[in-house]
């Protein structure tokens, strides 16, 4: 499998007046043209890992790694300008809440075409055609109408699809989807997952799918890494989830509700300090 991304000993730290916050503490994994899930509870460092790969760590954060390589490009040594030109074009990230990611005063069509035109020399007419085709690809039924709307005029689910269309318009080789479906209801979630799945299989895109939902991730991804307190505690094939060794992963599996099962009391995850060591 072609190697798309190599992350070796990635660390993200935030110096504060009261000490250093270690958000990511030595994360390593590789990615080919496949679907990799990153799961872990809130605060375990999933988003910070994604942002570091994107080059979107806030300025006061310190990112180090033994290796951070995208398709032969050393992401740590290239200039900010080179980084920006990769972003959106070859590497894209879908964030949790479309409300914060879309510009409220610009029509949806304009946002998508401008994203395309910053990365590719295309005429306005061609950009429009491609934006409409992309809206259709993310299963927006009336692309011509939605094209003219502002973000607040569409539902959350539609906003999320627009966001995905915008991220995919330039045809990225790597997509980092950070809890892209958490804000959506279940049926829309499945639609969005199907769209991303299709892009992996049809375009050979690599996908990092971040979620706190272990069951969703394991049904959708090829491989899963489990994070706890800024570290990878376990890496598994999604199909082998039931053989998970780490007590945290086992705890997550055990805490997931099963439809039709009535468990009293509900199990709670009993965290051990040594998991974070
Ligand atoms: N700008 C920041 N300054 C200081 N700490 C941060 C900052 N952003 C995130 N963190 C810390 O990094 C840790 C990991 O956060 P995050 O990657 O967002 O977790 P997750 O996405 O798994 O919920 C958290 O403990 C959070 O408090
Ligand atoms: Mg997060």
mmCIF file of C-alpha atoms and ligand atoms in Angstrom:
data_model
loop_
_atom_site.group_PDB
_atom_site.id
_atom_site.type_symbol
_atom_site.label_atom_id
_atom_site.label_comp_id
_atom_site.label_asym_id
_atom_site.label_seq_id
_atom_site.Cartn_x
_atom_site.Cartn_y
_atom_site.Cartn_z
ATOM 1 C CA UNK A 1 0.000 0.000 0.000
ATOM 2 C CA UNK A 2 1.337 3.467 -0.835
ATOM 3 C CA UNK A 3 2.452 5.270 2.258
ATOM 4 C CA UNK A 4 0.728 8.622 2.486
ATOM 5 C CA UNK A 5 1.580 9.769 5.972
ATOM 6 C CA UNK A 6 4.159 8.868 8.602
ATOM 7 C CA UNK A 7 3.774 10.245 12.102
ATOM 8 C CA UNK A 8 6.588 9.305 14.442
ATOM 9 C CA UNK A 9 6.753 10.466 18.053
ATOM 10 C CA UNK A 10 4.533 13.506 17.562
ATOM 11 C CA UNK A 11 4.334 15.841 20.542
ATOM 12 C CA UNK A 12 2.239 18.966 21.029
ATOM 13 C CA UNK A 13 2.921 21.096 24.096
ATOM 14 C CA UNK A 14 1.486 24.311 25.413
ATOM 15 C CA UNK A 15 3.631 26.304 27.828
ATOM 16 C CA UNK A 16 1.473 28.168 30.334
ATOM 17 C CA UNK A 17 2.284 30.274 33.363
ATOM 18 C CA UNK A 18 1.579 27.336 35.638
ATOM 19 C CA UNK A 19 3.512 24.769 33.635
ATOM 20 C CA UNK A 20 3.472 22.896 30.364
ATOM 21 C CA UNK A 21 0.335 21.157 29.087
ATOM 22 C CA UNK A 22 1.240 18.020 27.153
ATOM 23 C CA UNK A 23 -1.647 17.698 24.721
ATOM 24 C CA UNK A 24 -0.018 15.014 22.554
ATOM 25 C CA UNK A 25 2.705 12.851 24.067
ATOM 26 C CA UNK A 26 4.547 10.829 21.464
ATOM 27 C CA UNK A 27 1.973 9.631 18.953
ATOM 28 C CA UNK A 28 3.126 7.373 16.096
ATOM 29 C CA UNK A 29 1.209 5.831 13.216
ATOM 30 C CA UNK A 30 1.278 5.456 9.469
ATOM 31 C CA UNK A 31 -1.463 5.840 6.893
ATOM 32 C CA UNK A 32 -1.931 4.521 3.403
ATOM 33 C CA UNK A 33 -4.894 4.979 1.096
ATOM 34 C CA UNK A 34 -7.203 3.618 3.737
ATOM 35 C CA UNK A 35 -9.521 4.635 6.566
ATOM 36 C CA UNK A 36 -7.844 5.030 9.910
ATOM 37 C CA UNK A 37 -9.947 5.745 12.971
ATOM 38 C CA UNK A 38 -8.680 7.657 15.996
ATOM 39 C CA UNK A 39 -10.815 7.144 19.078
ATOM 40 C CA UNK A 40 -10.498 8.289 22.631
ATOM 41 C CA UNK A 41 -12.415 10.263 25.169
ATOM 42 C CA UNK A 42 -12.705 14.033 25.124
ATOM 43 C CA UNK A 43 -9.351 15.673 25.857
ATOM 44 C CA UNK A 44 -7.246 12.664 24.839
ATOM 45 C CA UNK A 45 -5.453 14.636 22.115
ATOM 46 C CA UNK A 46 -7.289 13.548 18.958
ATOM 47 C CA UNK A 47 -7.960 17.014 17.580
ATOM 48 C CA UNK A 48 -4.517 18.273 18.524
ATOM 49 C CA UNK A 49 -3.010 15.371 16.576
ATOM 50 C CA UNK A 50 -5.110 16.260 13.515
ATOM 51 C CA UNK A 51 -4.322 19.940 13.773
ATOM 52 C CA UNK A 52 -0.592 19.300 14.054
ATOM 53 C CA UNK A 53 -0.693 17.275 10.830
ATOM 54 C CA UNK A 54 -2.637 20.094 9.159
ATOM 55 C CA UNK A 55 -0.241 22.732 10.474
ATOM 56 C CA UNK A 56 -3.081 24.372 12.385
ATOM 57 C CA UNK A 57 -1.646 24.278 15.891
ATOM 58 C CA UNK A 58 -2.155 27.687 17.549
ATOM 59 C CA UNK A 59 1.037 29.784 17.509
ATOM 60 C CA UNK A 60 1.853 29.287 21.197
ATOM 61 C CA UNK A 61 1.769 25.488 20.811
ATOM 62 C CA UNK A 62 5.049 23.632 20.264
ATOM 63 C CA UNK A 63 4.986 20.752 17.795
ATOM 64 C CA UNK A 64 7.879 18.307 17.592
ATOM 65 C CA UNK A 65 8.245 14.888 15.992
ATOM 66 C CA UNK A 66 10.956 12.481 14.926
ATOM 67 C CA UNK A 67 9.139 12.316 11.625
ATOM 68 C CA UNK A 68 6.091 14.017 10.159
ATOM 69 C CA UNK A 69 6.072 13.085 6.524
ATOM 70 C CA UNK A 70 3.316 13.537 3.987
ATOM 71 C CA UNK A 71 3.981 11.826 0.681
ATOM 72 C CA UNK A 72 7.730 12.459 0.892
ATOM 73 C CA UNK A 73 7.347 16.021 2.172
ATOM 74 C CA UNK A 74 8.830 16.789 5.579
ATOM 75 C CA UNK A 75 5.997 18.808 7.111
ATOM 76 C CA UNK A 76 8.188 20.112 9.923
ATOM 77 C CA UNK A 77 10.804 21.718 7.711
ATOM 78 C CA UNK A 78 8.728 23.328 4.952
ATOM 79 C CA UNK A 79 7.861 27.018 5.108
ATOM 80 C CA UNK A 80 4.557 28.387 6.351
ATOM 81 C CA UNK A 81 3.785 29.301 2.764
ATOM 82 C CA UNK A 82 4.373 25.773 1.481
ATOM 83 C CA UNK A 83 2.278 24.479 4.343
ATOM 84 C CA UNK A 84 -0.612 26.746 3.359
ATOM 85 C CA UNK A 85 -0.465 25.614 -0.225
ATOM 86 C CA UNK A 86 -0.740 21.973 0.894
ATOM 87 C CA UNK A 87 -3.720 22.783 3.071
ATOM 88 C CA UNK A 88 -6.999 22.518 1.256
ATOM 89 C CA UNK A 89 -5.238 21.301 -1.866
ATOM 90 C CA UNK A 90 -3.563 18.040 -0.833
ATOM 91 C CA UNK A 91 -4.521 17.767 2.835
ATOM 92 C CA UNK A 92 -7.932 18.849 4.103
ATOM 93 C CA UNK A 93 -9.669 18.786 7.448
ATOM 94 C CA UNK A 94 -13.383 18.711 8.214
ATOM 95 C CA UNK A 95 -14.188 20.143 11.612
ATOM 96 C CA UNK A 96 -16.909 19.170 14.000
ATOM 97 C CA UNK A 97 -19.163 22.172 13.695
ATOM 98 C CA UNK A 98 -19.804 23.663 10.266
ATOM 99 C CA UNK A 99 -21.018 26.869 11.892
ATOM 100 C CA UNK A 100 -17.481 27.797 12.841
ATOM 101 C CA UNK A 101 -15.927 26.643 9.617
ATOM 102 C CA UNK A 102 -18.117 28.382 7.067
ATOM 103 C CA UNK A 103 -18.058 32.109 6.491
ATOM 104 C CA UNK A 104 -21.481 33.438 7.544
ATOM 105 C CA UNK A 105 -21.527 36.364 5.127
ATOM 106 C CA UNK A 106 -20.508 34.544 1.961
ATOM 107 C CA UNK A 107 -22.820 32.355 -0.097
ATOM 108 C CA UNK A 108 -22.117 28.652 -0.088
ATOM 109 C CA UNK A 109 -21.347 28.680 -3.805
ATOM 110 C CA UNK A 110 -18.846 31.475 -3.472
ATOM 111 C CA UNK A 111 -17.046 29.758 -0.580
ATOM 112 C CA UNK A 112 -16.632 26.562 -2.513
ATOM 113 C CA UNK A 113 -15.532 28.220 -5.748
ATOM 114 C CA UNK A 114 -13.074 30.488 -3.929
ATOM 115 C CA UNK A 115 -11.545 27.500 -2.191
ATOM 116 C CA UNK A 116 -11.068 25.855 -5.564
ATOM 117 C CA UNK A 117 -9.704 28.978 -7.203
ATOM 118 C CA UNK A 118 -7.059 29.537 -4.536
ATOM 119 C CA UNK A 119 -5.630 26.131 -5.361
ATOM 120 C CA UNK A 120 -6.218 25.771 -9.073
ATOM 121 C CA UNK A 121 -6.272 28.050 -12.064
ATOM 122 C CA UNK A 122 -9.831 27.615 -13.262
ATOM 123 C CA UNK A 123 -12.287 30.007 -14.844
ATOM 124 C CA UNK A 124 -15.267 31.258 -12.872
ATOM 125 C CA UNK A 125 -17.600 29.224 -15.046
ATOM 126 C CA UNK A 126 -15.614 26.031 -14.545
ATOM 127 C CA UNK A 127 -15.362 26.647 -10.794
ATOM 128 C CA UNK A 128 -19.121 27.006 -10.658
ATOM 129 C CA UNK A 129 -19.680 23.787 -12.573
ATOM 130 C CA UNK A 130 -17.311 21.889 -10.336
ATOM 131 C CA UNK A 131 -18.840 23.330 -7.173
ATOM 132 C CA UNK A 132 -22.301 22.294 -8.305
ATOM 133 C CA UNK A 133 -21.036 18.811 -9.157
ATOM 134 C CA UNK A 134 -19.412 18.545 -5.744
ATOM 135 C CA UNK A 135 -22.608 19.630 -3.979
ATOM 136 C CA UNK A 136 -24.383 16.946 -5.912
ATOM 137 C CA UNK A 137 -21.718 14.414 -4.925
ATOM 138 C CA UNK A 138 -22.395 15.087 -1.256
ATOM 139 C CA UNK A 139 -26.035 14.381 -1.970
ATOM 140 C CA UNK A 140 -27.454 17.862 -1.867
ATOM 141 C CA UNK A 141 -30.595 17.534 -3.891
ATOM 142 C CA UNK A 142 -30.996 21.020 -5.266
ATOM 143 C CA UNK A 143 -27.403 22.206 -5.732
ATOM 144 C CA UNK A 144 -28.357 25.247 -7.823
ATOM 145 C CA UNK A 145 -30.538 26.600 -5.029
ATOM 146 C CA UNK A 146 -28.157 25.741 -2.184
ATOM 147 C CA UNK A 147 -25.310 27.385 -4.120
ATOM 148 C CA UNK A 148 -26.990 30.765 -3.633
ATOM 149 C CA UNK A 149 -27.747 30.346 0.093
ATOM 150 C CA UNK A 150 -25.811 31.598 3.110
ATOM 151 C CA UNK A 151 -24.690 29.075 5.763
ATOM 152 C CA UNK A 152 -27.383 30.090 8.281
ATOM 153 C CA UNK A 153 -30.069 29.252 5.747
ATOM 154 C CA UNK A 154 -29.236 25.527 5.707
ATOM 155 C CA UNK A 155 -29.683 22.812 8.338
ATOM 156 C CA UNK A 156 -26.799 21.440 10.401
ATOM 157 C CA UNK A 157 -26.669 18.289 8.336
ATOM 158 C CA UNK A 158 -26.607 20.211 5.109
ATOM 159 C CA UNK A 159 -24.000 22.605 6.495
ATOM 160 C CA UNK A 160 -21.819 19.621 7.249
ATOM 161 C CA UNK A 161 -22.178 18.316 3.693
ATOM 162 C CA UNK A 162 -21.353 21.762 2.320
ATOM 163 C CA UNK A 163 -18.265 21.744 4.517
ATOM 164 C CA UNK A 164 -17.269 18.348 3.156
ATOM 165 C CA UNK A 165 -17.879 19.551 -0.416
ATOM 166 C CA UNK A 166 -15.646 22.549 0.249
ATOM 167 C CA UNK A 167 -12.913 20.359 1.700
ATOM 168 C CA UNK A 168 -13.070 17.920 -1.189
ATOM 169 C CA UNK A 169 -13.369 20.310 -4.116
ATOM 170 C CA UNK A 170 -9.617 20.460 -4.708
ATOM 171 C CA UNK A 171 -9.341 16.651 -4.502
ATOM 172 C CA UNK A 172 -7.172 16.174 -1.390
ATOM 173 C CA UNK A 173 -5.099 13.021 -1.023
ATOM 174 C CA UNK A 174 -5.554 13.072 2.723
ATOM 175 C CA UNK A 175 -8.707 14.052 4.592
ATOM 176 C CA UNK A 176 -8.784 14.485 8.335
ATOM 177 C CA UNK A 177 -12.381 14.363 9.522
ATOM 178 C CA UNK A 178 -12.601 15.489 13.134
ATOM 179 C CA UNK A 179 -15.847 14.199 14.622
ATOM 180 C CA UNK A 180 -17.548 15.196 11.372
ATOM 181 C CA UNK A 181 -20.815 13.552 12.240
ATOM 182 C CA UNK A 182 -21.152 14.138 15.980
ATOM 183 C CA UNK A 183 -23.559 17.030 15.570
ATOM 184 C CA UNK A 184 -25.772 15.182 13.121
ATOM 185 C CA UNK A 185 -28.660 12.857 13.629
ATOM 186 C CA UNK A 186 -28.119 9.194 12.941
ATOM 187 C CA UNK A 187 -29.495 8.956 9.395
ATOM 188 C CA UNK A 188 -27.520 11.980 8.206
ATOM 189 C CA UNK A 189 -24.435 10.532 9.924
ATOM 190 C CA UNK A 190 -24.651 7.438 7.774
ATOM 191 C CA UNK A 191 -25.036 9.528 4.591
ATOM 192 C CA UNK A 192 -21.949 11.532 5.424
ATOM 193 C CA UNK A 193 -19.958 8.390 6.204
ATOM 194 C CA UNK A 194 -21.028 6.868 2.891
ATOM 195 C CA UNK A 195 -19.824 9.932 1.019
ATOM 196 C CA UNK A 196 -16.401 9.755 2.642
ATOM 197 C CA UNK A 197 -16.214 6.026 2.121
ATOM 198 C CA UNK A 198 -16.860 6.433 -1.572
ATOM 199 C CA UNK A 199 -14.058 8.951 -1.847
ATOM 200 C CA UNK A 200 -11.611 6.562 -0.232
ATOM 201 C CA UNK A 201 -12.541 3.711 -2.541
ATOM 202 C CA UNK A 202 -13.023 5.713 -5.753
ATOM 203 C CA UNK A 203 -10.307 8.335 -5.474
ATOM 204 C CA UNK A 204 -7.814 6.438 -3.343
ATOM 205 C CA UNK A 205 -7.920 9.114 -0.688
ATOM 206 C CA UNK A 206 -6.463 8.470 2.766
ATOM 207 C CA UNK A 207 -8.853 9.231 5.595
ATOM 208 C CA UNK A 208 -8.251 9.883 9.269
ATOM 209 C CA UNK A 209 -11.590 9.659 11.002
ATOM 210 C CA UNK A 210 -11.605 11.079 14.502
ATOM 211 C CA UNK A 211 -14.383 10.152 16.883
ATOM 212 C CA UNK A 212 -15.140 9.332 20.471
ATOM 213 C CA UNK A 213 -17.532 6.627 19.264
ATOM 214 C CA UNK A 214 -15.612 3.355 19.197
ATOM 215 C CA UNK A 215 -18.427 1.366 17.644
ATOM 216 C CA UNK A 216 -18.980 3.841 14.806
ATOM 217 C CA UNK A 217 -15.259 3.984 14.074
ATOM 218 C CA UNK A 218 -14.801 0.244 14.073
ATOM 219 C CA UNK A 219 -17.708 -0.334 11.728
ATOM 220 C CA UNK A 220 -16.431 2.266 9.303
ATOM 221 C CA UNK A 221 -12.612 2.151 9.391
ATOM 222 C CA UNK A 222 -9.984 -0.406 8.434
ATOM 223 C CA UNK A 223 -7.773 0.264 11.420
ATOM 224 C CA UNK A 224 -8.287 2.012 14.733
ATOM 225 C CA UNK A 225 -5.866 3.669 17.083
ATOM 226 C CA UNK A 226 -7.014 4.286 20.612
ATOM 227 C CA UNK A 227 -5.742 7.386 22.410
ATOM 228 C CA UNK A 228 -5.675 8.080 26.099
ATOM 229 C CA UNK A 229 -4.143 11.143 27.782
ATOM 230 C CA UNK A 230 -2.217 12.204 24.676
ATOM 231 C CA UNK A 231 -0.842 8.767 23.855
ATOM 232 C CA UNK A 232 -1.712 5.833 21.633
ATOM 233 C CA UNK A 233 -2.541 3.003 23.998
ATOM 234 C CA UNK A 234 -3.571 0.487 21.359
ATOM 235 C CA UNK A 235 -3.699 -0.033 17.608
ATOM 236 C CA UNK A 236 -6.095 -2.573 16.137
ATOM 237 C CA UNK A 237 -7.619 -3.817 12.947
ATOM 238 C CA UNK A 238 -11.245 -2.742 13.133
ATOM 239 C CA UNK A 239 -12.318 -6.301 12.548
ATOM 240 C CA UNK A 240 -10.346 -7.443 15.578
ATOM 241 C CA UNK A 241 -11.785 -4.989 18.038
ATOM 242 C CA UNK A 242 -13.050 -7.740 20.250
ATOM 243 C CA UNK A 243 -9.507 -8.948 20.823
ATOM 244 C CA UNK A 244 -8.461 -5.544 22.253
ATOM 245 C CA UNK A 245 -5.907 -5.980 25.039
ATOM 246 C CA UNK A 246 -5.670 -2.600 26.667
ATOM 247 C CA UNK A 247 -7.950 -2.187 29.690
ATOM 248 C CA UNK A 248 -8.995 1.276 28.484
ATOM 249 C CA UNK A 249 -10.137 -0.084 25.100
ATOM 250 C CA UNK A 250 -11.820 -2.995 26.843
ATOM 251 C CA UNK A 251 -13.454 -0.520 29.182
ATOM 252 C CA UNK A 252 -14.736 1.533 26.241
ATOM 253 C CA UNK A 253 -16.158 -1.580 24.622
ATOM 254 C CA UNK A 254 -17.766 -2.622 27.836
ATOM 255 C CA UNK A 255 -19.362 0.772 28.431
ATOM 256 C CA UNK A 256 -20.993 0.996 25.023
ATOM 257 C CA UNK A 257 -24.721 0.505 25.230
ATOM 258 C CA UNK A 258 -26.196 -2.334 23.217
ATOM 259 C CA UNK A 259 -29.681 -1.841 21.872
ATOM 260 C CA UNK A 260 -32.136 -4.169 23.536
ATOM 261 C CA UNK A 261 -29.902 -4.779 26.507
ATOM 262 C CA UNK A 262 -31.030 -3.464 29.837
ATOM 263 C CA UNK A 263 -28.074 -3.127 32.151
ATOM 264 C CA UNK A 264 -28.341 -1.885 35.690
ATOM 265 C CA UNK A 265 -26.290 -0.273 36.959
ATOM 266 C CA UNK A 266 -24.686 1.140 33.810
ATOM 267 C CA UNK A 267 -21.006 0.236 33.771
ATOM 268 C CA UNK A 268 -18.598 3.136 34.308
ATOM 269 C CA UNK A 269 -15.034 3.299 33.119
ATOM 270 C CA UNK A 270 -12.647 2.892 36.013
ATOM 271 C CA UNK A 271 -9.540 4.850 34.961
ATOM 272 C CA UNK A 272 -6.128 3.771 36.180
ATOM 273 C CA UNK A 273 -3.345 6.335 36.649
ATOM 274 C CA UNK A 274 -0.807 4.010 34.977
ATOM 275 C CA UNK A 275 -2.653 4.273 31.608
ATOM 276 C CA UNK A 276 -1.420 7.843 31.352
ATOM 277 C CA UNK A 277 2.148 7.007 32.416
HETATM 278 N N1 LIG B 1 -4.743 26.108 22.864
HETATM 279 C C1 LIG B 1 -4.515 25.234 23.856
HETATM 280 N N2 LIG B 1 -3.789 25.585 24.937
HETATM 281 C C2 LIG B 1 -3.552 24.716 25.927
HETATM 282 N N3 LIG B 1 -4.020 23.445 25.931
HETATM 283 C C3 LIG B 1 -4.754 23.037 24.900
HETATM 284 C C4 LIG B 1 -5.042 23.909 23.813
HETATM 285 N N4 LIG B 1 -5.799 23.224 22.923
HETATM 286 C C5 LIG B 1 -5.978 21.982 23.458
HETATM 287 N N5 LIG B 1 -5.342 21.880 24.644
HETATM 288 C C6 LIG B 1 -5.324 20.684 25.500
HETATM 289 O O1 LIG B 1 -4.928 19.573 24.752
HETATM 290 C C7 LIG B 1 -5.557 18.395 25.210
HETATM 291 C C8 LIG B 1 -6.090 17.586 24.071
HETATM 292 O O2 LIG B 1 -7.127 18.297 23.450
HETATM 293 P P1 LIG B 1 -7.857 17.780 22.132
HETATM 294 O O3 LIG B 1 -6.851 17.298 21.157
HETATM 295 O O4 LIG B 1 -8.744 18.861 21.700
HETATM 296 O O5 LIG B 1 -8.700 16.542 22.686
HETATM 297 P P2 LIG B 1 -9.803 15.676 21.926
HETATM 298 O O6 LIG B 1 -9.934 16.158 20.528
HETATM 299 O O7 LIG B 1 -9.320 14.263 22.023
HETATM 300 O O8 LIG B 1 -11.064 15.867 22.710
HETATM 301 C C9 LIG B 1 -6.637 18.831 26.174
HETATM 302 O O9 LIG B 1 -6.237 18.484 27.463
HETATM 303 C C10 LIG B 1 -6.706 20.326 26.004
HETATM 304 O O10 LIG B 1 -6.962 20.955 27.236
HETATM 305 MG MG1 LIG B 2 -11.563 16.994 19.551
#
